[in-house]
JSON list of C-alpha atoms in Angstrom, two decimals:
[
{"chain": "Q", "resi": 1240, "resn": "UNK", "atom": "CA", "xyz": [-10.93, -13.00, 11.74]},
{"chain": "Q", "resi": 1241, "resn": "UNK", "atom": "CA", "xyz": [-8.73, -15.48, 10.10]},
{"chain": "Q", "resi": 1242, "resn": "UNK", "atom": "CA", "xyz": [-6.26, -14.05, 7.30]},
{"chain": "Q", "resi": 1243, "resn": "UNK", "atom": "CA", "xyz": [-7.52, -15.64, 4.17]},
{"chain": "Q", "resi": 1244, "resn": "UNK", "atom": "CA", "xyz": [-4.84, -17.62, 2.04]},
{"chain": "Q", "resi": 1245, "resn": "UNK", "atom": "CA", "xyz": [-5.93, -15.17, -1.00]},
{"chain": "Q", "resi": 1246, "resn": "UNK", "atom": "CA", "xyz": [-5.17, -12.04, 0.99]},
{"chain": "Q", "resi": 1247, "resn": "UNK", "atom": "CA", "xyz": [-1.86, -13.28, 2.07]},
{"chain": "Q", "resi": 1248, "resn": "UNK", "atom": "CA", "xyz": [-0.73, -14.21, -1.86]},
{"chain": "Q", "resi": 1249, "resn": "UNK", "atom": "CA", "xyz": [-2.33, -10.77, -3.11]},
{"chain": "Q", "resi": 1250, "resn": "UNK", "atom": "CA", "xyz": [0.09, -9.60, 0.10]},
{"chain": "Q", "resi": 1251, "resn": "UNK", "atom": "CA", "xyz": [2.98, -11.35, -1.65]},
{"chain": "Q", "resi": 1252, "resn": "UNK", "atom": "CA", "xyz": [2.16, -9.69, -5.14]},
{"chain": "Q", "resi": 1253, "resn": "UNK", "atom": "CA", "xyz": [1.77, -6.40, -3.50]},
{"chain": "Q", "resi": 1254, "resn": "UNK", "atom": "CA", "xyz": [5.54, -6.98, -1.80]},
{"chain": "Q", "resi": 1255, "resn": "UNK", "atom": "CA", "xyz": [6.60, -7.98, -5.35]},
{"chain": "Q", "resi": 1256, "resn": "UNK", "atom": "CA", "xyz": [4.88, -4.71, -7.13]},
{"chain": "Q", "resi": 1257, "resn": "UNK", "atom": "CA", "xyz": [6.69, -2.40, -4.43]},
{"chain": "Q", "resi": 1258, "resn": "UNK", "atom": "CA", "xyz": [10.36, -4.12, -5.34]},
{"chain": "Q", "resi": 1259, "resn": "UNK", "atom": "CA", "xyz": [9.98, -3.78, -8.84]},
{"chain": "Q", "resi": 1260, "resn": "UNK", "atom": "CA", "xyz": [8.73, 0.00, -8.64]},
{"chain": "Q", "resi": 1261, "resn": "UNK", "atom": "CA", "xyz": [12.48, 0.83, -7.12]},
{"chain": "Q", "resi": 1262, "resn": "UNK", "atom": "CA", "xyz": [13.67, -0.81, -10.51]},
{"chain": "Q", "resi": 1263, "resn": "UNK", "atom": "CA", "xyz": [12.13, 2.49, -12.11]},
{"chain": "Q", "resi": 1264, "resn": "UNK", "atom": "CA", "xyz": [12.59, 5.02, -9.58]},
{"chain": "Q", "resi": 1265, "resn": "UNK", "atom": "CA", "xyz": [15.56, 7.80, -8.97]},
{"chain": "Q", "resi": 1266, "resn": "UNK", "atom": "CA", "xyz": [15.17, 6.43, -5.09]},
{"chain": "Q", "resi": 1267, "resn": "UNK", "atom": "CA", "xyz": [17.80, 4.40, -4.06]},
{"chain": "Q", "resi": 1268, "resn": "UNK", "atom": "CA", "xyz": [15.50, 1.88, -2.61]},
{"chain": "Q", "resi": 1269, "resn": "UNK", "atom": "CA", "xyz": [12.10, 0.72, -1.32]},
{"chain": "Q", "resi": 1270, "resn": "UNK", "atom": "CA", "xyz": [11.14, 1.47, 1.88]},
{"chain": "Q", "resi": 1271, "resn": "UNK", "atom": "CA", "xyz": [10.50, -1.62, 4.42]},
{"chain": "Q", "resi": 1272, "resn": "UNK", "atom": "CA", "xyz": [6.82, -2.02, 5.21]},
{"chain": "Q", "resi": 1273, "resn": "UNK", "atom": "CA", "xyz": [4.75, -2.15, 8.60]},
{"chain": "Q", "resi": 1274, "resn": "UNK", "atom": "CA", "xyz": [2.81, -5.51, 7.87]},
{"chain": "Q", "resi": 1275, "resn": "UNK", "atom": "CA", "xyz": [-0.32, -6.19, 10.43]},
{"chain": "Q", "resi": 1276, "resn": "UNK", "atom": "CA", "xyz": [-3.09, -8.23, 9.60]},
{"chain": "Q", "resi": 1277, "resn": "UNK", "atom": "CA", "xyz": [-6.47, -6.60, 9.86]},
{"chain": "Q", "resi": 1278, "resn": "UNK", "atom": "CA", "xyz": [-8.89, -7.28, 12.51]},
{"chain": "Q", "resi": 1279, "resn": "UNK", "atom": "CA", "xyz": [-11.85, -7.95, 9.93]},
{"chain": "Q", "resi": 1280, "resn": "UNK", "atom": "CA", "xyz": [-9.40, -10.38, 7.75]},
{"chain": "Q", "resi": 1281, "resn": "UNK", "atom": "CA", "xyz": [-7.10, -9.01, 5.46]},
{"chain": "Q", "resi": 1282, "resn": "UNK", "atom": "CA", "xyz": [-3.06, -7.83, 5.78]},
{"chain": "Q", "resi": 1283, "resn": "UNK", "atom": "CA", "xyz": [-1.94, -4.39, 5.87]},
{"chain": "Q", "resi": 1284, "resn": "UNK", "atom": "CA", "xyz": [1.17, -2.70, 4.56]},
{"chain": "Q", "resi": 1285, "resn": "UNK", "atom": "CA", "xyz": [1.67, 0.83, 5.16]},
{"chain": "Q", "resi": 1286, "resn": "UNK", "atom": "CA", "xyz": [5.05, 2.38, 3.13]},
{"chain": "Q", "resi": 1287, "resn": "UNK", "atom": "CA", "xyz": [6.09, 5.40, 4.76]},
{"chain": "Q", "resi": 1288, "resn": "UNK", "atom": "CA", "xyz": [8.76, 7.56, 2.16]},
{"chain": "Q", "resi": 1289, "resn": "UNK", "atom": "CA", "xyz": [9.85, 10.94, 3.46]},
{"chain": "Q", "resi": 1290, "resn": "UNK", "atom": "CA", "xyz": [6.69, 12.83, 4.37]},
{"chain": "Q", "resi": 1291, "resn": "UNK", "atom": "CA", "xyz": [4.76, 10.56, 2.78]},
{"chain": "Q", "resi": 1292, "resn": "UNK", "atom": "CA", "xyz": [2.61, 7.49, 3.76]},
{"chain": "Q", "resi": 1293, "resn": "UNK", "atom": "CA", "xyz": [1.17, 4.91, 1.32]},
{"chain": "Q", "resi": 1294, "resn": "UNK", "atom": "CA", "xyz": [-1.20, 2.05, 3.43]},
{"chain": "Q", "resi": 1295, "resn": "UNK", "atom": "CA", "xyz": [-2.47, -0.93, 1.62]},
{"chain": "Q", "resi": 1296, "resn": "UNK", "atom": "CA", "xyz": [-5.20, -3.04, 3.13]},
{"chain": "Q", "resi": 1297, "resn": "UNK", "atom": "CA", "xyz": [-5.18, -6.26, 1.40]},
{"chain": "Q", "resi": 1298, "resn": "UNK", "atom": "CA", "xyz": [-8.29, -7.95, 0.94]},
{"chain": "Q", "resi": 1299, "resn": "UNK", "atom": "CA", "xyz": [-9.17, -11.87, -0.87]},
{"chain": "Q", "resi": 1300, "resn": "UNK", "atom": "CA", "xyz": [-10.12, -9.67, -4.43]},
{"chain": "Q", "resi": 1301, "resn": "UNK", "atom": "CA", "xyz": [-9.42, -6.17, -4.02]},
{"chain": "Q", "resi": 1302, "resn": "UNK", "atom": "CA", "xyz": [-7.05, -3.68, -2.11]},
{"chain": "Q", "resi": 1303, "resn": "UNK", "atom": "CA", "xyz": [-7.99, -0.63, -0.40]},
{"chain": "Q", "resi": 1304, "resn": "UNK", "atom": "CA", "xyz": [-5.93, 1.83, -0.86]},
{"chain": "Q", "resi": 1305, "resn": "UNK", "atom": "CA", "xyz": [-5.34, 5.25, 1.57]},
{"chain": "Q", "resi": 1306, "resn": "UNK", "atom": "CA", "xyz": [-2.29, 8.20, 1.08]},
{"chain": "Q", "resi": 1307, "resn": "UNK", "atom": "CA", "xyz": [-0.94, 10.76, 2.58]},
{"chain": "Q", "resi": 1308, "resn": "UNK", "atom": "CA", "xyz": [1.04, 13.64, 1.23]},
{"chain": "Q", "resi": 1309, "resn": "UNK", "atom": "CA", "xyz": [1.96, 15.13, 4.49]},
{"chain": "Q", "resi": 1310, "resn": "UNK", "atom": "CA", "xyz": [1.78, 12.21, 7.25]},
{"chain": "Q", "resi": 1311, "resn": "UNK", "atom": "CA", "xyz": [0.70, 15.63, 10.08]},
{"chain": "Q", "resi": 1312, "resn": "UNK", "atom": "CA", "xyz": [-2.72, 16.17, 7.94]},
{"chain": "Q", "resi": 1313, "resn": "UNK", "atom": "CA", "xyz": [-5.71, 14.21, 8.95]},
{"chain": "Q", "resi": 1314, "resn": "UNK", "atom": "CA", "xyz": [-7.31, 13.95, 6.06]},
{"chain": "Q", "resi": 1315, "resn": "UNK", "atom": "CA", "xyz": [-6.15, 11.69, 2.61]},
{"chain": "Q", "resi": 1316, "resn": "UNK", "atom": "CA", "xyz": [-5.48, 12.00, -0.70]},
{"chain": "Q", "resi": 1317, "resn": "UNK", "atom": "CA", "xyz": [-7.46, 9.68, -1.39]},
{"chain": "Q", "resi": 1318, "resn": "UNK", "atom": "CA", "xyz": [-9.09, 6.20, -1.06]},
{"chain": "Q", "resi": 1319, "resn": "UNK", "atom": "CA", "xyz": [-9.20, 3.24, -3.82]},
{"chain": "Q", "resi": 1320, "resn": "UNK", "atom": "CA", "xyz": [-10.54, 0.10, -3.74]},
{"chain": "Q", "resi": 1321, "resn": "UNK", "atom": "CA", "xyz": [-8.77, -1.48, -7.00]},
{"chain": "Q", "resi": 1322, "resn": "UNK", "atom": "CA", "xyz": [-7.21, -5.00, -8.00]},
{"chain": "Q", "resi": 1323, "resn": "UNK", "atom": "CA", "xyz": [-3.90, -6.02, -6.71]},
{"chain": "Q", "resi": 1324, "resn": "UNK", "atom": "CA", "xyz": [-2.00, -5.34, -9.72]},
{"chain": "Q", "resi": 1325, "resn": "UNK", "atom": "CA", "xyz": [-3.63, -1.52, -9.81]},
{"chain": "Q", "resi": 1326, "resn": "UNK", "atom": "CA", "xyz": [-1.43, -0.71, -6.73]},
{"chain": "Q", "resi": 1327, "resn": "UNK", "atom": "CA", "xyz": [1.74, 0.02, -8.80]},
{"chain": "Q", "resi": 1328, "resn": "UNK", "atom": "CA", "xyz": [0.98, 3.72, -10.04]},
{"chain": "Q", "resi": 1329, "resn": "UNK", "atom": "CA", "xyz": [0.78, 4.36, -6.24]},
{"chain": "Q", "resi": 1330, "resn": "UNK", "atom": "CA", "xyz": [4.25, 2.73, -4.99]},
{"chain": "Q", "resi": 1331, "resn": "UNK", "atom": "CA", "xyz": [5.43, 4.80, -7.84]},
{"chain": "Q", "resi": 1332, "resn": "UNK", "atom": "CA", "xyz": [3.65, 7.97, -6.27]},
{"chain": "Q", "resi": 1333, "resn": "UNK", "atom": "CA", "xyz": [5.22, 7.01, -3.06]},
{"chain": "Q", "resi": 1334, "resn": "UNK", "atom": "CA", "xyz": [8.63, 6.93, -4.64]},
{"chain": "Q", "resi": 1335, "resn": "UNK", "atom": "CA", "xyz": [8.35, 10.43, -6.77]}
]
């Protein structure tokens, strides 16, 4: 599938969100993201901090949204499916 334009600006914001997150964090700075699109449509950006792993599936309206406290366990902490600008809470998760 073809990448829509939306899903590459949400991308963008996302990129943007994860920057400004290091503004308010004790980490020195942000780590660099994996970015592959998706092979339904759609970019992904998976963060990986420490033991950690934060990945970001970026749709046209929504995000999905998967982390990992330990990266060695199978299962997640969880999965969300919120707007674009709902990602921040977990860049600052990733950066605790």
């Amino acid at each position: 599938e073809q990448v829509p334009q939306m899903a590459v600006k949400n991308a963008a914001v996302l990129l943007f969100l994860a920057k400004a997150a290091t503004m308010f964090s004790t980490s020195p700075q942000c780590p660099v993201p994996l970015i592959i699109p998706a092979l339904d449509g759609g970019v992904i950006l998976k963060w990986v901090a420490g033991t950690k792993e934060l990945k970001c599936t970026v749709r046209s309206d929504f995000v999905e949204v998967v982390r990992w406290r330990s990266r060695d366990r199978y299962e997640s902490d969880g999965f969300w499916e919120i707007p674009v600008q709902g990602v921040a809470e977990h860049f600052e998760w990733l950066l605790q």
